Amino acid sequence: MINRHTLRACLALFLLVAGPLAMAQGGLTIEIPKGNSAAQPIAVVPFGFEGAGLPPDTDVGAVVSADLARSGKFFTLAKQDIIEFPTREGDVKFATWRMLKQDYLVVGRIADASEGALRVEFELFDVARQSRILGLSISGQRSDLRGVAHQIADLVYEKILGERGAFWTRIAYVTSTGLGQNTNYALMVADSDGFNPQTVVRSREPLLSPAWSPDGRRLAYVSFERGNSAIYIQDLSTGSRELVSSSRGINGGPAFSPDGTRLALTLSESGNPEIYVLDLASKRKTKLTTHYAIDVEAVWAADGRSIIFTSDRSGKPQLYSMSSGGGEATRLTFQGQYNARASICCDGKKIAMAQGNGNVYRISVLDRATNGYSEISTGNVDESPSFAPNGSMVLYAATEGPRGVLYVVSADGRVRQRLVLAEGDVREPAWGPFRQR
Amino acid sequence: MNNTVRILAAVMLVAGVAACKKKVVQPDPTPSTPTSTATTDSAPSTGRYQKGDLDTDACLRQRVVYFDLDRTEIKGEFQAQISCHAEYLRQFPEARVTLEGHADERGTREYNLGLGERRGNAVSSALGGAGASSSQLNVVSYGEERPVDRGHDESAWSKNRRVEIVYTAN
């Protein structure tokens, strides 16, 4: 199954990634346990530096290459196999790249822009047709060259595959370090490749269930810092935060409506967990469910008209759908003993969930058109699936040995990558929305 | 030892509730030598328990109720524990407990918050049914967030599926 090509690609990936990750310092390490024979070969030549002063620390070409490889849809050519270093169309000899069996080629160069910024120009070529199919430039500060590189990767991805790339996005997750009374929790935000981890909030009490606002500027989350669960909304740029729910009992599972004006949440103030919708401007609460079962983990359909939630009203947890205005709930899942924590993608055509059978919990994706399930994870305690905004990948939490780790898997389940925090336990991942330039 | 502490506690009760509370929090580190005054005073108790019994009584010192997988029923072996805490709460109306509900790691964190609360509610109902007042009982669910054993097998899970009875006032 694994041919030499695959092995070489995996090794190349490892080498490409191993360099930058030494600098990650507490970031996430990328490991790729499986290759993918359907991927397209692409070479990203190291970008030339044509500015004054020192070249930037960020190897833009390497970041672009690692992104494309992580998607599972490309094989990237290993750096040591690159024998020519064109930086613009006039330098490209297509015969060389044909000989190296590359379908696509990316070259680029970095020059000075105004006010200390850098301008990164790049070109994408179809090797077989010997033609340039994309040529653009993106400017950014030296400190944000990784961000520029992720945007380039998105544009290359979109040009070749016809769907928007999701590399220039962020992920949120919770870490815990220490044991017992000395456990420290942190809500973190990082780039989609795990770099640039930043602490949003630290706590001595548990944190969970981060949820992105649709504009990517705020996170809602659950904190136990008041001695009971409570829901906060925090602005990521200013750090200011608002306590939006601290009712008696459980305050859990926040989820922003697609227009950002409402928050679905779980409250047990009536005696057992029910789904509510909170209007963020008026603070008016609407109770959606009324059932003695545990009703939790509401998520919104893209049009905001319905929600999907977890309920054990049939005995074990299963997914249900209902109008976001209330009414009857319809059961969606009938396969698997335990189905919970839905993540919706692709206009509701697919639903990822944590599916439990016996003691094994894995991520499964339900295709609403065929009603078929595909298992896309391989662990025993896998949970919290979260689709990338373009639906191409799913981020989820797994347990390996004593600690929690994060995985990114292609939506078809064929390519998995592990994101590992150097220290402690990582869990509760949530993939943020597309960012606006 | 047990009797000595009980008698000392009785003496402190007579001396006054405020002083007693302080001393319950920080008990005399050397109560092992009985004094003649302690043995001559008798406790003015109207029930089974004295305040100090929380730290000394074999039954009241049991503060954890364990549950079977996915279950919220209180097993027979914990009935005695429920009864003695209910009796203590009945006897001391100013006492307060928080029932901290917990689940094992299997399943999702938010669902497990619900499961932990169900278990906390089960213990709360049982204590209420046996004599405690609802105003004395508070339930907080931590779901799977605070395991006592971080292992990934039934031996760890069975220790984590629990309700802890935590006195916030006695």
PDB file of N, CA, C and O in Angstrom, chain A residues 52 79 86 93 115 140 168 207 224 245 247 264 274 288 309-310 332 346 364 369 373 391 417 434 437:
ATOM      1  N   ALA A  52      16.109  45.020   1.308  1.00  0.00           N
ATOM      2  CA  ALA A  52      17.322  45.478   1.981  1.00  0.00           C
ATOM      3  C   ALA A  52      17.341  44.866   3.378  1.00  0.00           C
ATOM      4  O   ALA A  52      16.320  44.414   3.882  1.00  0.00           O
ATOM      5  N   LYS A  79      12.665  19.544   0.156  1.00  0.00           N
ATOM      6  CA  LYS A  79      13.592  20.648  -0.108  1.00  0.00           C
ATOM      7  C   LYS A  79      14.887  20.161  -0.768  1.00  0.00           C
ATOM      8  O   LYS A  79      15.402  20.795  -1.693  1.00  0.00           O
ATOM      9  N   PRO A  86      14.195  28.974  -9.198  1.00  0.00           N
ATOM     10  CA  PRO A  86      13.615  30.154  -9.856  1.00  0.00           C
ATOM     11  C   PRO A  86      12.787  30.958  -8.859  1.00  0.00           C
ATOM     12  O   PRO A  86      12.192  30.386  -7.938  1.00  0.00           O
ATOM     13  N   LYS A  93      12.339  26.626 -15.767  1.00  0.00           N
ATOM     14  CA  LYS A  93      12.550  25.665 -16.866  1.00  0.00           C
ATOM     15  C   LYS A  93      11.603  24.499 -16.617  1.00  0.00           C
ATOM     16  O   LYS A  93      11.853  23.660 -15.742  1.00  0.00           O
ATOM     17  N   GLU A 115       6.745  51.477   4.747  1.00  0.00           N
ATOM     18  CA  GLU A 115       6.654  51.487   6.210  1.00  0.00           C
ATOM     19  C   GLU A 115       7.098  50.184   6.867  1.00  0.00           C
ATOM     20  O   GLU A 115       6.437  49.659   7.767  1.00  0.00           O
ATOM     21  N   GLY A 140       2.703  42.304   4.075  1.00  0.00           N
ATOM     22  CA  GLY A 140       2.465  42.110   5.504  1.00  0.00           C
ATOM     23  C   GLY A 140       3.689  42.505   6.302  1.00  0.00           C
ATOM     24  O   GLY A 140       4.780  42.680   5.742  1.00  0.00           O
ATOM     25  N   TRP A 168      -5.482  29.913   6.415  1.00  0.00           N
ATOM     26  CA  TRP A 168      -5.387  31.189   7.130  1.00  0.00           C
ATOM     27  C   TRP A 168      -6.598  31.317   8.049  1.00  0.00           C
ATOM     28  O   TRP A 168      -7.500  32.109   7.854  1.00  0.00           O
ATOM     29  N   LEU A 207     -11.948  24.825  32.357  1.00  0.00           N
ATOM     30  CA  LEU A 207     -12.459  25.609  31.231  1.00  0.00           C
ATOM     31  C   LEU A 207     -12.889  24.609  30.167  1.00  0.00           C
ATOM     32  O   LEU A 207     -12.230  23.586  29.984  1.00  0.00           O
ATOM     33  N   PHE A 224     -15.358  27.414  35.274  1.00  0.00           N
ATOM     34  CA  PHE A 224     -15.817  27.091  36.631  1.00  0.00           C
ATOM     35  C   PHE A 224     -15.229  28.034  37.674  1.00  0.00           C
ATOM     36  O   PHE A 224     -15.276  27.746  38.867  1.00  0.00           O
ATOM     37  N   SER A 245     -23.902  34.123  31.316  1.00  0.00           N
ATOM     38  CA  SER A 245     -24.830  33.197  31.967  1.00  0.00           C
ATOM     39  C   SER A 245     -24.212  32.579  33.200  1.00  0.00           C
ATOM     40  O   SER A 245     -23.122  31.997  33.135  1.00  0.00           O
ATOM     41  N   SER A 247     -26.548  30.960  35.697  1.00  0.00           N
ATOM     42  CA  SER A 247     -27.765  30.497  36.363  1.00  0.00           C
ATOM     43  C   SER A 247     -27.442  29.360  37.316  1.00  0.00           C
ATOM     44  O   SER A 247     -26.380  28.752  37.239  1.00  0.00           O
ATOM     45  N   ALA A 264     -26.914  29.935  21.540  1.00  0.00           N
ATOM     46  CA  ALA A 264     -27.584  28.738  22.066  1.00  0.00           C
ATOM     47  C   ALA A 264     -26.757  28.251  23.244  1.00  0.00           C
ATOM     48  O   ALA A 264     -25.535  28.390  23.250  1.00  0.00           O
ATOM     49  N   GLU A 274     -31.507  21.696  29.616  1.00  0.00           N
ATOM     50  CA  GLU A 274     -32.361  22.019  28.476  1.00  0.00           C
ATOM     51  C   GLU A 274     -31.618  22.999  27.575  1.00  0.00           C
ATOM     52  O   GLU A 274     -30.721  23.714  28.027  1.00  0.00           O
ATOM     53  N   LEU A 288     -35.900  26.227  24.479  1.00  0.00           N
ATOM     54  CA  LEU A 288     -36.283  25.481  23.272  1.00  0.00           C
ATOM     55  C   LEU A 288     -36.786  24.081  23.594  1.00  0.00           C
ATOM     56  O   LEU A 288     -37.696  23.590  22.953  1.00  0.00           O
ATOM     57  N   PHE A 309     -28.846  19.065  18.375  1.00  0.00           N
ATOM     58  CA  PHE A 309     -28.367  18.932  19.752  1.00  0.00           C
ATOM     59  C   PHE A 309     -28.322  17.459  20.146  1.00  0.00           C
ATOM     60  O   PHE A 309     -28.774  16.584  19.404  1.00  0.00           O
ATOM     61  N   THR A 310     -27.719  17.198  21.322  1.00  0.00           N
ATOM     62  CA  THR A 310     -27.600  15.850  21.847  1.00  0.00           C
ATOM     63  C   THR A 310     -28.651  15.650  22.928  1.00  0.00           C
ATOM     64  O   THR A 310     -28.801  16.507  23.797  1.00  0.00           O
ATOM     65  N   LEU A 332     -32.024  12.239  14.513  1.00  0.00           N
ATOM     66  CA  LEU A 332     -31.245  12.153  13.276  1.00  0.00           C
ATOM     67  C   LEU A 332     -30.400  10.894  13.193  1.00  0.00           C
ATOM     68  O   LEU A 332     -30.094  10.416  12.106  1.00  0.00           O
ATOM     69  N   CYS A 346     -20.938  22.078   5.326  1.00  0.00           N
ATOM     70  CA  CYS A 346     -21.386  21.950   3.948  1.00  0.00           C
ATOM     71  C   CYS A 346     -22.899  22.115   3.850  1.00  0.00           C
ATOM     72  O   CYS A 346     -23.598  21.252   3.324  1.00  0.00           O
ATOM     73  N   SER A 364     -17.271  10.143  13.723  1.00  0.00           N
ATOM     74  CA  SER A 364     -17.965   9.594  12.580  1.00  0.00           C
ATOM     75  C   SER A 364     -18.643  10.745  11.842  1.00  0.00           C
ATOM     76  O   SER A 364     -19.062  11.722  12.458  1.00  0.00           O
ATOM     77  N   ALA A 369     -27.268  12.924   2.696  1.00  0.00           N
ATOM     78  CA  ALA A 369     -27.866  12.503   1.423  1.00  0.00           C
ATOM     79  C   ALA A 369     -28.027  10.984   1.366  1.00  0.00           C
ATOM     80  O   ALA A 369     -29.067  10.470   0.961  1.00  0.00           O
ATOM     81  N   TYR A 373     -22.649   6.484   7.313  1.00  0.00           N
ATOM     82  CA  TYR A 373     -21.671   6.992   8.266  1.00  0.00           C
ATOM     83  C   TYR A 373     -20.269   6.589   7.819  1.00  0.00           C
ATOM     84  O   TYR A 373     -20.077   5.468   7.339  1.00  0.00           O
ATOM     85  N   GLY A 391     -14.867  22.704   5.205  1.00  0.00           N
ATOM     86  CA  GLY A 391     -15.329  21.322   5.257  1.00  0.00           C
ATOM     87  C   GLY A 391     -14.295  20.297   4.827  1.00  0.00           C
ATOM     88  O   GLY A 391     -14.584  19.112   4.785  1.00  0.00           O
ATOM     89  N   GLN A 417      -3.289  14.028  10.880  1.00  0.00           N
ATOM     90  CA  GLN A 417      -2.105  14.698  11.408  1.00  0.00           C
ATOM     91  C   GLN A 417      -2.337  14.930  12.884  1.00  0.00           C
ATOM     92  O   GLN A 417      -3.442  15.277  13.277  1.00  0.00           O
ATOM     93  N   PHE A 434     -13.582  31.456   8.527  1.00  0.00           N
ATOM     94  CA  PHE A 434     -12.707  32.131   7.564  1.00  0.00           C
ATOM     95  C   PHE A 434     -12.408  33.527   8.078  1.00  0.00           C
ATOM     96  O   PHE A 434     -13.235  34.154   8.744  1.00  0.00           O
ATOM     97  N   ARG A 437      -9.748  39.494   4.786  1.00  0.00           N
ATOM     98  CA  ARG A 437      -8.529  40.281   4.581  1.00  0.00           C
ATOM     99  C   ARG A 437      -8.785  41.772   4.764  1.00  0.00           C
ATOM    100  O   ARG A 437      -9.852  42.259   4.476  1.00  0.00           O
TER     101      ARG A 437
END
